[in-house]
Amino acid sequence: MDETITLSLDEVRDFARRVLARLGLSARQIGPVAETIVAGERDECGAHGIYRLLSCAQTISAGKVALDAAPMLHDTAPALARVDGNRGYAQLAFEVGRPVLIEKARACGIAALGLNNCVHFAALWPEVEALARAGLVAFAFTPSHAWVAPAGGARPLFGTNPIAFAWPRPAVDPFVFDFATSAVARGEIELHRRAGKPIPLGWGVDPEGQPTTDAAAALAGAMLTFGGHKGSALSAMVELIAGPLIGDMTSAESLADDEGTRSSPRGGELIIAIDPAGFLGAATAEHLARAEQIFDGILGQGARLPSRRRYEARARSLANGVTVSRKLYDDIATYLD
Ligand code: NDP
Ligand code: PYC
């Protein structure tokens, strides 16, 4: 069993901030990047918590992120905006674009924000959850690096290409889901490799295209999409709408741009926000209340809502702090030496 340590969320925040500062990231980027890492650890999303400080270190030391990037907002149309991240982390670009997206969605009923030229290491749920807490229905999509084979193939082409969705609910936490279109996020396979654990069949194939339970072999070969041709088509959709549609890179282009440095993906992200009041006007509250029947129907069968585990983890972490692998903590702490 891996030895663990318990940290308060303030200690996680302080740790992340100190590591990012020591790596040379600007104060302006450290804030939103550290908060995303704290949120991942707090909600027990291990593949996107402090573990990601290792990829930040890798990406920064390879010179693949602009340490003092200043995102540039372009107000392109009444319902469209674009933020050029200028090779910085996507978290700061989103912070710049979020108020504009919210204002445009409220004014037009629907609006889209394209983030360009950003480095992506994180989960997308913090972004759509924030939009749902502002009363909006939200979607987010981003390509990554070409690690995933299309259904029927065995060579990497797609990214792990997550799709996130959030729905505002009266008086309770938003309904949120956020998953890779690969069978699992790459970070999850990397954590299995670190822990020396086998992966389930169906997550990836080895470099010869054979099914494997060896995490390292799947990372060297190709990951697989979830749901066969269905996940594969959704993954292609993410490539299209968060790549060429917004003038940014595909996962294959991002991997080529990486030049073998094993840095985080760089490219675009598409975020769409819908104000329910745009369709529903005075009847908004009535129809949002009716939507609750769907959630009741899910729960009524003993099934659970996506995001329930996260919200429960959040409550636990706020009360008791988080437990992290001692080895992982120590590996990251070497950057403070
Ligand atoms: P999972 O396969 O674990 O799926 C996560 C989603 O499914 C969550 O919304 C989760 O809710 C929900 N869920 C899981 N089990 C159930 C269940 N039994 N019933 C109902 N809902 C369930 O995650 P992935 O490995 O696919 O992705 C993990 C993260 O990786 C995502 O946050 C994604 O954004 C991130 N990622 C980021 C990439 C990037 O390029 N930036 C690339 C790929 C992935 P809950 O959390 O409550 O369990
Ligand atoms: O886990 O697949 C992943 C991932 C890619 C970028 C951020 N997370």
XYZ file of N, CA, C and O in Angstrom, residues 42 44 309 311-322:
60
model
N -9.606 18.456 -4.269
C -10.749 18.578 -3.345
C -11.896 17.645 -3.746
O -12.532 17.007 -2.916
N -11.637 14.915 -5.315
C -11.098 13.553 -5.456
C -11.061 13.104 -6.910
O -11.463 11.997 -7.255
N -20.772 12.100 -6.767
C -19.547 11.655 -6.090
C -18.630 12.847 -5.819
O -18.063 12.983 -4.737
N -19.442 16.073 -5.508
C -19.949 16.972 -4.460
C -19.782 16.342 -3.072
O -19.492 17.046 -2.099
N -19.948 15.030 -3.001
C -19.745 14.368 -1.694
C -18.271 14.453 -1.290
O -17.938 14.706 -0.133
N -17.393 14.231 -2.288
C -15.954 14.325 -2.004
C -15.603 15.740 -1.554
O -14.807 15.950 -0.639
N -16.230 16.716 -2.200
C -15.958 18.126 -1.869
C -16.303 18.403 -0.407
O -15.523 19.033 0.316
N -17.465 17.930 0.007
C -17.893 18.167 1.393
C -16.903 17.519 2.363
O -16.506 18.117 3.377
N -16.473 16.286 2.017
C -15.494 15.583 2.879
C -14.187 16.361 2.963
O -13.624 16.547 4.025
N -13.717 16.820 1.789
C -12.411 17.494 1.749
C -12.453 18.822 2.481
O -11.483 19.213 3.133
N -13.581 19.532 2.344
C -13.696 20.818 3.044
C -13.662 20.597 4.553
O -13.097 21.391 5.296
N -14.225 19.472 4.978
C -14.268 19.193 6.424
C -12.953 18.607 6.935
O -12.475 18.987 8.011
N -12.367 17.688 6.169
C -11.252 16.881 6.705
C -9.940 17.026 5.953
O -8.967 16.368 6.297
N -9.912 17.805 4.874
C -8.712 17.848 4.050
C -8.674 16.678 3.087
O -9.652 15.928 2.960
N -7.542 16.528 2.394
C -7.426 15.476 1.374
C -6.246 14.567 1.695
O -5.297 14.982 2.367
